[in-house]
């Protein structure tokens, strides 16, 4: 008898679905096309403020609630939603558990800090909500696997906020790579705006803790280790450079490694060898020798470069597409869209909530993108070439490195799913 492990079972099932050419994995729970999709936002910091108007303006969508551990943020978001809806019905929540208990909300937009992404997505899907969650989808391999498992178990639509999968210039670059015009793709480059920025904790000096009705510090901190309060973590975005709260290379790799994997048609695998080259560069290799270069030095943010035997293509957040030969772009019309305030990616999510079709950035493929991010992060910070076992998700013969793949799991915000 052949025994198939849980991870292998999930990926085998997905592969079969892809071969059959259908993504209608949740058709039995279809939402009628005429039904208004009710939504709520969870986390209303910088990214939440950017994206809330995009979701508010989606046809057939109505926001019913906002949630944030910071009172002034939820009050500002409520005012915005009420102004759009033309009433005062939007409810505010400090505790996400009260929000998730509402049966009248179909979907959530999650835009909290990175430490909360996986746990909130899992809790939302368990509560019967479809989820659009900002990247990174997880801060550890264990978290990513739990998100993937929850989306399968609870039969929910999951769309990760890697909107560049739907932004025109990146789509054009990936189409060139998969069209054969570049020949065999042998090297891909994933741009990193910063490397090692959040490799440590800085522990800002303690400040008086605000009243809990204004800020629930324990809830804001969530599964990360509890530390002394400092307002800069929240209001000056300083959580973004703290290891406890942030994802380091997954900050950019969740976009650029993701696009490289997609262009290679390898979204259900990851490189199996990682070699730090310098403080600005890591090389990774797939089992067949195809090379991925994680590096700085692109013209603009989120740059990718795809190199084949017959030519190369490069693009970034400027919207420009560069090629080794202008003839490569013949027949391609580049659709331009703001990467910072995308419309296509959220619109696709809403369409999938209605149709129950699989979204273009589902949890399983994003999980493997993040596996590559986490493995590269550990190799980079240990400054050590290492092989990575894609079956066990460990660094063989490097127990200290494998241990670094895990993250804090502070009660009561324990990882489930």
CSV table of C-alpha atoms in Angstrom, one decimal:
chain,number,residue,atom,x,y,z
A,1,UNK,CA,0.0,0.0,0.0
A,2,UNK,CA,1.3,3.5,-0.9
A,3,UNK,CA,0.8,6.1,1.8
A,4,UNK,CA,0.4,9.7,0.7
A,5,UNK,CA,1.2,12.4,3.3
A,6,UNK,CA,-1.2,15.3,3.9
A,7,UNK,CA,1.0,17.9,2.0
A,8,UNK,CA,1.5,15.5,-0.9
A,9,UNK,CA,-2.2,14.8,-1.0
A,10,UNK,CA,-3.1,18.5,-1.2
A,11,UNK,CA,-0.6,19.2,-4.0
A,12,UNK,CA,-1.6,16.1,-6.0
A,13,UNK,CA,-5.2,17.2,-5.8
A,14,UNK,CA,-4.4,20.6,-7.0
A,15,UNK,CA,-2.3,19.3,-9.9
A,16,UNK,CA,-5.1,17.1,-11.0
A,17,UNK,CA,-7.5,20.0,-11.0
A,18,UNK,CA,-5.1,22.1,-13.1
A,19,UNK,CA,-4.6,19.2,-15.6
A,20,UNK,CA,-8.4,18.9,-16.0
A,21,UNK,CA,-8.5,22.6,-16.8
A,22,UNK,CA,-11.1,23.7,-14.3
A,23,UNK,CA,-10.8,25.7,-11.1
A,24,UNK,CA,-14.4,25.4,-10.0
A,25,UNK,CA,-13.4,23.8,-6.8
A,26,UNK,CA,-16.1,25.5,-4.7
A,27,UNK,CA,-19.0,25.5,-7.1
A,28,UNK,CA,-21.5,23.9,-4.7
A,29,UNK,CA,-21.4,26.9,-2.5
A,30,UNK,CA,-21.9,29.4,-5.3
A,31,UNK,CA,-23.1,32.9,-4.6
A,32,UNK,CA,-25.9,34.0,-6.8
A,33,UNK,CA,-24.6,36.6,-9.4
A,34,UNK,CA,-27.4,39.0,-8.3
A,35,UNK,CA,-26.5,38.9,-4.6
A,36,UNK,CA,-24.7,41.9,-3.0
A,37,UNK,CA,-21.4,40.8,-1.6
A,38,UNK,CA,-21.1,42.1,2.0
A,39,UNK,CA,-17.6,42.9,3.3
A,40,UNK,CA,-15.6,44.2,6.2
A,41,UNK,CA,-12.1,45.4,6.5
A,42,UNK,CA,-9.7,44.1,9.2
A,43,UNK,CA,-6.7,46.3,9.8
A,44,UNK,CA,-6.8,50.0,8.7
A,45,UNK,CA,-3.2,51.2,8.6
A,46,UNK,CA,-1.4,52.6,5.6
A,47,UNK,CA,-2.3,49.7,3.2
A,48,UNK,CA,-5.8,49.4,4.4
A,49,UNK,CA,-6.4,53.1,3.8
A,50,UNK,CA,-5.1,52.8,0.2
A,51,UNK,CA,-7.3,49.8,-0.6
A,52,UNK,CA,-10.5,50.5,1.2
A,53,UNK,CA,-11.8,52.9,-1.6
A,54,UNK,CA,-10.9,50.3,-4.2
A,55,UNK,CA,-13.1,47.7,-2.5
A,56,UNK,CA,-15.9,50.3,-1.7
A,57,UNK,CA,-16.2,51.1,-5.4
A,58,UNK,CA,-16.5,47.5,-6.5
A,59,UNK,CA,-19.9,47.0,-8.2
A,60,UNK,CA,-22.3,44.9,-6.1
A,61,UNK,CA,-20.2,45.2,-2.9
A,62,UNK,CA,-21.4,46.7,0.4
A,63,UNK,CA,-19.2,47.3,3.5
A,64,UNK,CA,-20.9,46.6,6.8
A,65,UNK,CA,-18.1,46.8,9.3
A,66,UNK,CA,-14.5,47.9,10.1
A,67,UNK,CA,-12.1,46.4,12.6
A,68,UNK,CA,-8.9,47.7,14.2
A,69,UNK,CA,-7.3,47.5,17.6
A,70,UNK,CA,-6.7,51.3,17.3
A,71,UNK,CA,-9.8,53.4,18.0
A,72,UNK,CA,-8.9,56.4,15.8
A,73,UNK,CA,-8.3,54.2,12.8
A,74,UNK,CA,-11.6,52.3,13.1
A,75,UNK,CA,-13.5,55.6,13.6
A,76,UNK,CA,-11.9,57.1,10.5
A,77,UNK,CA,-12.7,54.0,8.4
A,78,UNK,CA,-16.3,54.0,9.7
A,79,UNK,CA,-16.7,57.6,8.7
A,80,UNK,CA,-15.4,56.8,5.2
A,81,UNK,CA,-17.7,53.8,4.8
A,82,UNK,CA,-20.7,55.7,6.1
A,83,UNK,CA,-20.1,58.5,3.7
A,84,UNK,CA,-20.0,56.1,0.8
A,85,UNK,CA,-23.1,54.2,1.9
A,86,UNK,CA,-25.1,57.3,2.8
A,87,UNK,CA,-26.0,56.1,6.3
A,88,UNK,CA,-24.5,55.5,9.7
A,89,UNK,CA,-24.9,51.7,9.8
A,90,UNK,CA,-21.3,50.6,9.6
A,91,UNK,CA,-20.3,48.9,12.8
A,92,UNK,CA,-16.9,49.2,14.5
A,93,UNK,CA,-15.0,46.4,16.2
A,94,UNK,CA,-11.8,46.3,18.2
A,95,UNK,CA,-11.8,42.5,18.5
A,96,UNK,CA,-11.9,40.5,15.3
A,97,UNK,CA,-13.7,37.7,17.0
A,98,UNK,CA,-16.8,39.8,17.4
A,99,UNK,CA,-16.7,40.7,13.7
A,100,UNK,CA,-16.2,37.1,12.6
A,101,UNK,CA,-19.3,36.0,14.6
A,102,UNK,CA,-21.5,38.0,12.2
A,103,UNK,CA,-23.3,35.7,9.8
A,104,UNK,CA,-24.2,38.5,7.4
A,105,UNK,CA,-20.7,39.2,6.2
A,106,UNK,CA,-19.5,37.3,3.1
A,107,UNK,CA,-15.9,38.3,2.7
A,108,UNK,CA,-13.0,40.1,4.5
A,109,UNK,CA,-10.2,42.3,3.4
A,110,UNK,CA,-7.3,41.7,5.7
A,111,UNK,CA,-4.7,44.5,5.9
A,112,UNK,CA,-3.2,44.1,9.3
A,113,UNK,CA,0.5,43.8,10.0
A,114,UNK,CA,2.3,40.7,8.8
A,115,UNK,CA,2.2,38.8,12.1
A,116,UNK,CA,-1.6,38.5,12.0
A,117,UNK,CA,-2.1,37.6,8.3
A,118,UNK,CA,-2.2,33.8,8.6
A,119,UNK,CA,-4.1,33.5,11.8
A,120,UNK,CA,-6.8,36.0,10.8
A,121,UNK,CA,-7.2,34.4,7.4
A,122,UNK,CA,-7.6,31.0,9.0
A,123,UNK,CA,-10.1,32.3,11.5
A,124,UNK,CA,-12.1,34.1,8.8
A,125,UNK,CA,-12.3,31.0,6.6
A,126,UNK,CA,-13.3,28.8,9.5
A,127,UNK,CA,-16.1,31.4,10.1
A,128,UNK,CA,-17.3,30.9,6.5
A,129,UNK,CA,-15.8,34.1,5.1
A,130,UNK,CA,-13.9,34.4,1.8
A,131,UNK,CA,-10.6,36.2,2.2
A,132,UNK,CA,-8.5,38.8,0.4
A,133,UNK,CA,-5.3,39.0,2.5
A,134,UNK,CA,-2.4,41.3,2.0
A,135,UNK,CA,1.1,39.7,1.6
A,136,UNK,CA,3.0,38.1,3.0
A,137,UNK,CA,0.4,35.4,3.6
A,138,UNK,CA,2.5,33.9,6.4
A,139,UNK,CA,5.6,34.6,8.5
A,140,UNK,CA,6.6,30.9,8.6
A,141,UNK,CA,6.3,27.7,6.5
A,142,UNK,CA,4.0,26.3,9.2
A,143,UNK,CA,1.7,29.3,9.0
A,144,UNK,CA,1.6,29.1,5.2
A,145,UNK,CA,0.7,25.4,5.2
A,146,UNK,CA,-2.1,26.1,7.7
A,147,UNK,CA,-3.6,28.8,5.5
A,148,UNK,CA,-3.4,26.5,2.5
A,149,UNK,CA,-5.0,23.7,4.5
A,150,UNK,CA,-7.8,26.0,5.8
A,151,UNK,CA,-8.7,27.2,2.3
A,152,UNK,CA,-9.2,23.6,1.2
A,153,UNK,CA,-10.9,22.4,4.4
A,154,UNK,CA,-13.4,25.2,4.7
A,155,UNK,CA,-13.9,25.6,0.9
A,156,UNK,CA,-13.3,29.3,0.8
A,157,UNK,CA,-12.1,31.7,-1.9
A,158,UNK,CA,-8.6,33.0,-1.0
A,159,UNK,CA,-6.9,35.8,-2.9
A,160,UNK,CA,-3.4,36.9,-1.7
A,161,UNK,CA,-2.6,40.6,-2.2
A,162,UNK,CA,0.1,39.9,-4.8
A,163,UNK,CA,-1.6,42.3,-7.2
A,164,UNK,CA,1.3,42.3,-9.7
A,165,UNK,CA,0.0,38.9,-10.9
A,166,UNK,CA,-2.7,41.0,-12.5
A,167,UNK,CA,-0.8,44.2,-13.4
A,168,UNK,CA,-0.3,44.5,-17.2
A,169,UNK,CA,3.5,45.0,-17.5
A,170,UNK,CA,4.2,42.0,-15.3
A,171,UNK,CA,1.6,39.9,-17.1
A,172,UNK,CA,3.3,40.8,-20.4
A,173,UNK,CA,6.8,39.8,-19.1
A,174,UNK,CA,5.4,36.4,-17.8
A,175,UNK,CA,3.6,35.8,-21.1
A,176,UNK,CA,6.9,36.3,-23.0
A,177,UNK,CA,8.6,33.8,-20.7
A,178,UNK,CA,5.9,31.2,-21.2
A,179,UNK,CA,5.4,31.8,-24.9
A,180,UNK,CA,8.7,30.2,-25.9
A,181,UNK,CA,10.0,33.5,-27.5
A,182,UNK,CA,12.8,33.7,-25.0
A,183,UNK,CA,13.8,30.0,-25.5
A,184,UNK,CA,14.5,27.9,-22.4
A,185,UNK,CA,14.4,30.1,-19.3
A,186,UNK,CA,17.6,29.4,-17.4
A,187,UNK,CA,17.9,32.3,-15.0
A,188,UNK,CA,15.3,34.6,-13.2
A,189,UNK,CA,16.0,37.6,-11.1
A,190,UNK,CA,13.8,38.7,-8.2
A,191,UNK,CA,14.2,42.3,-7.1
A,192,UNK,CA,14.7,43.2,-3.4
A,193,UNK,CA,14.4,46.8,-2.3
A,194,UNK,CA,16.0,45.9,1.0
A,195,UNK,CA,17.7,42.8,2.4
A,196,UNK,CA,18.2,42.2,6.1
A,197,UNK,CA,16.4,45.3,7.3
A,198,UNK,CA,14.2,43.4,9.8
A,199,UNK,CA,16.7,40.7,10.8
A,200,UNK,CA,16.6,41.8,14.4
A,201,UNK,CA,14.5,43.5,17.1
A,202,UNK,CA,15.3,47.0,18.2
A,203,UNK,CA,13.0,47.4,21.3
A,204,UNK,CA,12.1,51.0,21.5
A,205,UNK,CA,11.9,52.7,24.9
A,206,UNK,CA,8.7,52.1,26.9
A,207,UNK,CA,6.0,54.7,26.8
A,208,UNK,CA,2.8,54.9,28.9
A,209,UNK,CA,0.2,52.4,27.6
A,210,UNK,CA,-2.9,54.1,26.3
A,211,UNK,CA,-6.3,53.3,27.6
A,212,UNK,CA,-7.5,50.0,26.2
A,213,UNK,CA,-10.6,51.6,24.6
A,214,UNK,CA,-8.2,53.7,22.5
A,215,UNK,CA,-5.6,50.9,21.8
A,216,UNK,CA,-5.7,47.2,22.7
A,217,UNK,CA,-1.9,46.6,22.8
A,218,UNK,CA,-2.1,42.9,23.5
A,219,UNK,CA,-4.6,42.4,20.6
A,220,UNK,CA,-2.4,44.6,18.3
A,221,UNK,CA,0.7,42.5,19.2
A,222,UNK,CA,-1.2,39.3,18.6
A,223,UNK,CA,0.9,36.1,18.2
A,224,UNK,CA,4.2,38.1,18.4
A,225,UNK,CA,6.1,38.2,21.7
A,226,UNK,CA,4.6,40.8,23.9
A,227,UNK,CA,7.0,43.8,24.5
A,228,UNK,CA,6.8,47.2,26.1
A,229,UNK,CA,4.6,49.7,24.3
A,230,UNK,CA,6.0,52.4,22.1
A,231,UNK,CA,3.7,54.5,19.9
A,232,UNK,CA,6.2,54.5,17.0
A,233,UNK,CA,5.6,50.8,16.4
A,234,UNK,CA,2.1,51.7,15.3
A,235,UNK,CA,2.0,55.3,14.3
A,236,UNK,CA,5.4,55.7,12.7
A,237,UNK,CA,5.3,52.3,11.0
A,238,UNK,CA,8.3,51.0,13.0
A,239,UNK,CA,6.9,47.5,13.3
A,240,UNK,CA,8.0,47.2,9.8
A,241,UNK,CA,11.7,46.9,10.8
A,242,UNK,CA,11.2,44.5,13.7
A,243,UNK,CA,11.8,40.8,13.3
A,244,UNK,CA,9.0,39.9,15.6
A,245,UNK,CA,6.5,41.7,13.4
A,246,UNK,CA,7.8,41.5,9.9
A,247,UNK,CA,8.9,39.1,7.1
A,248,UNK,CA,12.3,40.4,6.0
A,249,UNK,CA,12.9,39.0,2.4
A,250,UNK,CA,9.2,38.1,2.2
A,251,UNK,CA,8.4,41.8,2.1
A,252,UNK,CA,9.6,41.9,-1.6
A,253,UNK,CA,9.9,38.2,-2.4
A,254,UNK,CA,6.2,37.7,-1.9
A,255,UNK,CA,5.9,39.8,-5.1
A,256,UNK,CA,9.1,39.1,-7.1
A,257,UNK,CA,9.9,35.5,-6.2
A,258,UNK,CA,6.2,34.9,-6.8
A,259,UNK,CA,6.3,36.3,-10.3
A,260,UNK,CA,9.5,34.4,-11.1
A,261,UNK,CA,8.0,31.1,-10.0
A,262,UNK,CA,4.8,31.9,-12.0
A,263,UNK,CA,6.8,32.6,-15.1
A,264,UNK,CA,8.7,29.4,-14.7
A,265,UNK,CA,5.5,27.4,-14.2
A,266,UNK,CA,6.8,26.3,-10.8
A,267,UNK,CA,4.2,27.7,-8.4
A,268,UNK,CA,3.9,24.4,-6.6
A,269,UNK,CA,7.6,24.0,-5.9
A,270,UNK,CA,10.6,26.1,-4.8
A,271,UNK,CA,14.4,26.2,-5.1
A,272,UNK,CA,16.2,23.4,-3.3
A,273,UNK,CA,19.6,25.1,-2.8
A,274,UNK,CA,20.4,28.6,-1.4
A,275,UNK,CA,23.8,30.3,-1.6
A,276,UNK,CA,24.4,33.8,-0.1
A,277,UNK,CA,26.7,35.7,-2.4
A,278,UNK,CA,26.9,39.1,-0.7
A,279,UNK,CA,24.9,41.4,1.5
A,280,UNK,CA,22.9,42.3,-1.5
A,281,UNK,CA,22.5,39.0,-3.3
A,282,UNK,CA,21.4,35.4,-2.8
A,283,UNK,CA,21.4,32.7,-5.4
A,284,UNK,CA,18.9,29.9,-5.4
A,285,UNK,CA,18.7,26.8,-7.6
A,286,UNK,CA,15.9,24.5,-8.5
A,287,UNK,CA,16.6,20.8,-8.7
A,288,UNK,CA,17.2,20.9,-12.5
A,289,UNK,CA,19.7,23.8,-12.2
A,290,UNK,CA,17.5,26.7,-13.1
A,291,UNK,CA,18.8,29.7,-11.2
A,292,UNK,CA,17.0,32.4,-9.2
A,293,UNK,CA,18.9,35.5,-8.2
A,294,UNK,CA,17.6,37.5,-5.3
A,295,UNK,CA,19.2,40.9,-5.6
A,296,UNK,CA,19.0,44.7,-5.4
A,297,UNK,CA,20.0,47.0,-8.2
A,298,UNK,CA,16.9,47.2,-10.4
A,299,UNK,CA,15.7,50.4,-12.0
A,300,UNK,CA,12.6,50.5,-9.8
A,301,UNK,CA,10.9,48.6,-7.1
A,302,UNK,CA,9.7,45.0,-7.5
A,303,UNK,CA,11.9,44.4,-10.6
A,304,UNK,CA,12.0,41.0,-12.3
A,305,UNK,CA,14.2,39.8,-15.1
A,306,UNK,CA,13.6,36.5,-17.0
A,307,UNK,CA,16.5,35.2,-19.1
A,308,UNK,CA,16.3,32.5,-21.7
A,309,UNK,CA,18.6,31.0,-24.4
A,310,UNK,CA,16.9,33.3,-27.0
A,311,UNK,CA,16.6,36.6,-25.1
A,312,UNK,CA,15.5,38.3,-21.9
A,313,UNK,CA,12.7,40.5,-20.6
A,314,UNK,CA,12.7,42.8,-17.6
A,315,UNK,CA,10.1,44.9,-15.9
A,316,UNK,CA,9.3,46.7,-12.6
A,317,UNK,CA,6.9,49.1,-10.9
A,318,UNK,CA,7.6,51.8,-13.4
A,319,UNK,CA,5.3,50.0,-15.8
A,320,UNK,CA,8.1,49.8,-18.5
A,321,UNK,CA,9.0,46.6,-20.2
A,322,UNK,CA,12.6,46.1,-21.4
A,323,UNK,CA,13.6,43.4,-23.8
A,324,UNK,CA,16.8,42.1,-25.4
A,325,UNK,CA,15.2,42.6,-28.9
A,326,UNK,CA,12.2,44.9,-29.6
A,327,UNK,CA,10.7,42.2,-31.9
A,328,UNK,CA,9.9,40.2,-28.7
A,329,UNK,CA,7.1,42.7,-27.9
A,330,UNK,CA,5.4,42.4,-31.3
A,331,UNK,CA,1.8,41.5,-30.8
A,332,UNK,CA,1.8,42.5,-27.1
A,333,UNK,CA,-0.4,45.3,-25.8
A,334,UNK,CA,0.6,46.3,-22.3
A,335,UNK,CA,-2.3,47.1,-20.0
A,336,UNK,CA,-1.1,49.7,-17.4
A,337,UNK,CA,-2.5,49.9,-13.9
A,338,UNK,CA,-1.3,51.3,-10.6
A,339,UNK,CA,0.4,48.6,-8.6
A,340,UNK,CA,-0.2,50.6,-5.3
A,341,UNK,CA,-4.0,51.0,-5.9
A,342,UNK,CA,-4.9,48.0,-8.1
A,343,UNK,CA,-8.4,47.4,-9.4
A,344,UNK,CA,-8.1,44.2,-11.4
A,345,UNK,CA,-6.9,42.0,-8.6
A,346,UNK,CA,-9.7,43.0,-6.1
A,347,UNK,CA,-12.2,42.9,-8.9
A,348,UNK,CA,-11.2,39.3,-9.7
A,349,UNK,CA,-11.6,38.4,-6.0
A,350,UNK,CA,-15.2,39.7,-6.0
A,351,UNK,CA,-15.9,37.9,-9.2
A,352,UNK,CA,-14.6,34.6,-7.6
A,353,UNK,CA,-16.7,35.1,-4.5
A,354,UNK,CA,-19.7,35.2,-6.9
A,355,UNK,CA,-18.7,32.4,-9.2
A,356,UNK,CA,-16.8,30.2,-6.7
A,357,UNK,CA,-14.0,30.0,-9.3
A,358,UNK,CA,-10.4,29.7,-8.1
A,359,UNK,CA,-8.7,33.1,-7.7
A,360,UNK,CA,-5.4,33.8,-9.5
A,361,UNK,CA,-3.4,34.1,-6.3
A,362,UNK,CA,-4.6,31.1,-4.2
A,363,UNK,CA,-3.1,29.9,-0.9
A,364,UNK,CA,-1.3,26.8,-2.3
A,365,UNK,CA,0.8,28.6,-4.8
A,366,UNK,CA,1.5,31.5,-2.5
A,367,UNK,CA,2.5,29.1,0.2
A,368,UNK,CA,5.3,27.8,-2.0
A,369,UNK,CA,6.4,31.3,-2.9
A,370,UNK,CA,6.8,31.9,0.8
A,371,UNK,CA,8.6,28.7,1.4
A,372,UNK,CA,11.3,30.1,-1.0
A,373,UNK,CA,11.2,33.4,0.9
A,374,UNK,CA,11.6,31.8,4.3
A,375,UNK,CA,14.4,29.5,3.1
A,376,UNK,CA,16.3,32.3,1.4
A,377,UNK,CA,15.9,34.5,4.6
A,378,UNK,CA,17.5,31.9,6.8
A,379,UNK,CA,20.4,31.2,4.4
A,380,UNK,CA,21.0,34.9,4.0
A,381,UNK,CA,21.1,35.7,7.7
A,382,UNK,CA,23.3,32.7,8.5
A,383,UNK,CA,25.5,33.5,5.5
A,384,UNK,CA,25.7,29.8,4.7
A,385,UNK,CA,25.1,27.8,1.5
A,386,UNK,CA,22.5,25.2,2.3
A,387,UNK,CA,20.4,22.5,0.6
A,388,UNK,CA,16.7,22.6,1.4
A,389,UNK,CA,14.5,19.5,1.5
A,390,UNK,CA,11.2,20.3,-0.2
A,391,UNK,CA,9.5,17.2,1.3
A,392,UNK,CA,10.3,17.9,4.9
A,393,UNK,CA,10.8,21.6,4.6
A,394,UNK,CA,14.1,21.4,6.5
A,395,UNK,CA,17.8,22.2,5.9
A,396,UNK,CA,19.4,18.7,6.1
A,397,UNK,CA,22.3,18.6,8.5
A,398,UNK,CA,21.6,22.2,9.6
A,399,UNK,CA,19.4,21.9,12.7
A,400,UNK,CA,20.0,25.5,13.7
A,401,UNK,CA,18.8,26.7,10.3
A,402,UNK,CA,15.7,24.6,10.4
A,403,UNK,CA,14.8,26.0,13.9
A,404,UNK,CA,14.9,29.5,12.4
A,405,UNK,CA,12.1,28.6,10.0
A,406,UNK,CA,9.6,28.7,13.0
A,407,UNK,CA,8.0,31.8,14.5
A,408,UNK,CA,6.4,32.8,17.8
A,409,UNK,CA,3.1,31.3,18.8
A,410,UNK,CA,1.9,33.4,21.8
A,411,UNK,CA,-1.2,32.3,23.6
A,412,UNK,CA,-4.1,32.8,23.2
A,413,UNK,CA,-3.4,33.7,19.6
A,414,UNK,CA,-2.1,30.1,18.8
A,415,UNK,CA,-1.9,28.9,15.2
A,416,UNK,CA,-4.8,26.6,14.3
A,417,UNK,CA,-6.0,25.1,11.1
